[in-house]
Amino acid sequence: MPGFKQQRGTAMIDAMTLLTERNSAPKLIEPAPGAAVREAIFAAALRAPDHAWLRPWRFLTVEGEARQALGSVLERSLLRREPEADATARERARCAPLRAPLVVVVLARLKAHPKVPPLEQRLSAGCAAHGILLATEAQGYAGIWRTGAAAFDREVVRELGGGEDEEIVAFLYLGSREGKAKRLPAMAVEDFVAPWNGPTQDKETP
């Protein structure tokens, strides 16, 4: 996408800079992306790789007082796992959604398909979640992908209105970055990329 740029105020981010420098933001404050920006963010998510056009994802937005309701859901999930959880742990679970002005729950919606196994559909939903993070950063905001044990709790899915064919892929916390971005670790491309020259041959003598 040569020349791709998005703007928030005076911030301009080209596509390659966005892809190589996106940085999770653990501390998020107001403002969250507004309606027009949010529309663009979800439009980007809908371009995730999607074999057979199954559209195996959907998104729930949680903001305002609804974050407290989500916190209660997370607290109940904690107590199902750990009935003896102390007050500190319960408060941590209850207040988790308050760490950002906007939480997006990414759900994978799995369908039976002869050519698209559930794993591929989950990966597509994961790509959609990544698209949300990238588009959020491109618009001058920030976010972080969180899961935790509650993401794998079927009762949490039900309380969020999800069906038996749905799974939580991510809790995306979105807003404005508080403070400076953390330093990204240096990584060498050659540590992760290698040529493949055909099947490995058994060199042992028969």
PDB file of N, CA and C in Angstrom, residues 8 10 17 45 47 49 59 72 74 83 92 96 123 140-141 149 155 158 164 172 174 176 188 198 202-203:
ATOM      1  N   ARG A   8      -4.162  11.767  12.758  1.00  0.00           N
ATOM      2  CA  ARG A   8      -4.905  12.266  13.917  1.00  0.00           C
ATOM      3  C   ARG A   8      -4.135  13.476  14.387  1.00  0.00           C
ATOM      4  N   THR A  10      -1.612  16.085  13.978  1.00  0.00           N
ATOM      5  CA  THR A  10      -0.502  16.232  13.037  1.00  0.00           C
ATOM      6  C   THR A  10       0.270  14.939  12.866  1.00  0.00           C
ATOM      7  N   THR A  17       6.019   1.829   8.569  1.00  0.00           N
ATOM      8  CA  THR A  17       6.314   2.263   9.936  1.00  0.00           C
ATOM      9  C   THR A  17       5.295   1.687  10.907  1.00  0.00           C
ATOM     10  N   ALA A  45     -10.598  -4.243  10.098  1.00  0.00           N
ATOM     11  CA  ALA A  45     -10.694  -5.603  10.649  1.00  0.00           C
ATOM     12  C   ALA A  45     -11.407  -6.543   9.688  1.00  0.00           C
ATOM     13  N   ARG A  47     -11.139  -6.809   6.657  1.00  0.00           N
ATOM     14  CA  ARG A  47     -10.295  -7.237   5.557  1.00  0.00           C
ATOM     15  C   ARG A  47      -9.343  -8.358   5.972  1.00  0.00           C
ATOM     16  N   PRO A  49      -7.712 -11.994   6.371  1.00  0.00           N
ATOM     17  CA  PRO A  49      -7.769 -13.180   5.510  1.00  0.00           C
ATOM     18  C   PRO A  49      -8.926 -14.074   5.942  1.00  0.00           C
ATOM     19  N   PHE A  59     -17.574  -8.487  16.752  1.00  0.00           N
ATOM     20  CA  PHE A  59     -16.937  -7.633  17.743  1.00  0.00           C
ATOM     21  C   PHE A  59     -17.983  -6.988  18.648  1.00  0.00           C
ATOM     22  N   SER A  72     -17.846  -7.223  36.477  1.00  0.00           N
ATOM     23  CA  SER A  72     -18.583  -8.181  37.307  1.00  0.00           C
ATOM     24  C   SER A  72     -18.562  -9.570  36.684  1.00  0.00           C
ATOM     25  N   LEU A  74     -16.153 -10.726  34.827  1.00  0.00           N
ATOM     26  CA  LEU A  74     -14.794 -11.244  35.037  1.00  0.00           C
ATOM     27  C   LEU A  74     -14.591 -11.686  36.485  1.00  0.00           C
ATOM     28  N   PRO A  83     -12.669 -20.204  44.073  1.00  0.00           N
ATOM     29  CA  PRO A  83     -13.705 -19.807  45.030  1.00  0.00           C
ATOM     30  C   PRO A  83     -13.160 -19.071  46.251  1.00  0.00           C
ATOM     31  N   ARG A  92      -9.154  -6.764  41.427  1.00  0.00           N
ATOM     32  CA  ARG A  92      -8.352  -6.692  40.206  1.00  0.00           C
ATOM     33  C   ARG A  92      -9.161  -7.163  39.009  1.00  0.00           C
ATOM     34  N   ALA A  96     -10.545  -4.632  35.923  1.00  0.00           N
ATOM     35  CA  ALA A  96      -9.736  -4.805  34.716  1.00  0.00           C
ATOM     36  C   ALA A  96     -10.266  -4.004  33.523  1.00  0.00           C
ATOM     37  N   LEU A 123      -7.723 -18.427  13.450  1.00  0.00           N
ATOM     38  CA  LEU A 123      -6.625 -17.591  12.979  1.00  0.00           C
ATOM     39  C   LEU A 123      -7.152 -16.364  12.239  1.00  0.00           C
ATOM     40  N   GLY A 140      -3.750   7.192  15.306  1.00  0.00           N
ATOM     41  CA  GLY A 140      -3.181   8.018  16.357  1.00  0.00           C
ATOM     42  C   GLY A 140      -3.592   7.637  17.760  1.00  0.00           C
ATOM     43  N   TYR A 141      -4.258   6.497  17.919  1.00  0.00           N
ATOM     44  CA  TYR A 141      -4.638   6.006  19.241  1.00  0.00           C
ATOM     45  C   TYR A 141      -3.727   4.823  19.599  1.00  0.00           C
ATOM     46  N   ALA A 149      -7.520 -16.033  31.741  1.00  0.00           N
ATOM     47  CA  ALA A 149      -8.328 -17.239  31.915  1.00  0.00           C
ATOM     48  C   ALA A 149      -9.799 -17.008  31.572  1.00  0.00           C
ATOM     49  N   GLU A 155     -18.814 -19.738  30.313  1.00  0.00           N
ATOM     50  CA  GLU A 155     -19.868 -18.948  30.937  1.00  0.00           C
ATOM     51  C   GLU A 155     -19.692 -17.468  30.625  1.00  0.00           C
ATOM     52  N   ARG A 158     -21.221 -16.888  27.314  1.00  0.00           N
ATOM     53  CA  ARG A 158     -22.684 -16.845  27.411  1.00  0.00           C
ATOM     54  C   ARG A 158     -23.166 -15.517  27.991  1.00  0.00           C
ATOM     55  N   GLU A 164     -22.989 -21.036  21.371  1.00  0.00           N
ATOM     56  CA  GLU A 164     -22.157 -22.214  21.610  1.00  0.00           C
ATOM     57  C   GLU A 164     -21.101 -22.389  20.525  1.00  0.00           C
ATOM     58  N   LEU A 172      -9.576  -6.503  23.499  1.00  0.00           N
ATOM     59  CA  LEU A 172      -8.716  -5.422  23.032  1.00  0.00           C
ATOM     60  C   LEU A 172      -9.037  -4.159  23.810  1.00  0.00           C
ATOM     61  N   LEU A 174      -8.579  -0.272  24.155  1.00  0.00           N
ATOM     62  CA  LEU A 174      -8.246   0.818  23.238  1.00  0.00           C
ATOM     63  C   LEU A 174      -8.452   2.176  23.907  1.00  0.00           C
ATOM     64  N   SER A 176      -6.195   6.283  24.352  1.00  0.00           N
ATOM     65  CA  SER A 176      -5.031   7.114  24.064  1.00  0.00           C
ATOM     66  C   SER A 176      -3.886   6.682  24.971  1.00  0.00           C
ATOM     67  N   ALA A 188      16.475  -9.559  15.056  1.00  0.00           N
ATOM     68  CA  ALA A 188      17.126  -9.718  13.761  1.00  0.00           C
ATOM     69  C   ALA A 188      16.277 -10.625  12.887  1.00  0.00           C
ATOM     70  N   GLY A 198      14.091 -28.320   0.381  1.00  0.00           N
ATOM     71  CA  GLY A 198      13.577 -29.658   0.188  1.00  0.00           C
ATOM     72  C   GLY A 198      13.603 -30.478   1.464  1.00  0.00           C
ATOM     73  N   ASP A 202      17.702 -38.411   5.466  1.00  0.00           N
ATOM     74  CA  ASP A 202      18.276 -39.209   6.538  1.00  0.00           C
ATOM     75  C   ASP A 202      19.690 -39.580   6.124  1.00  0.00           C
ATOM     76  N   LYS A 203      20.666 -38.993   6.834  1.00  0.00           N
ATOM     77  CA  LYS A 203      22.056 -39.206   6.456  1.00  0.00           C
ATOM     78  C   LYS A 203      22.707 -40.378   7.186  1.00  0.00           C
TER      79      LYS A 203
END
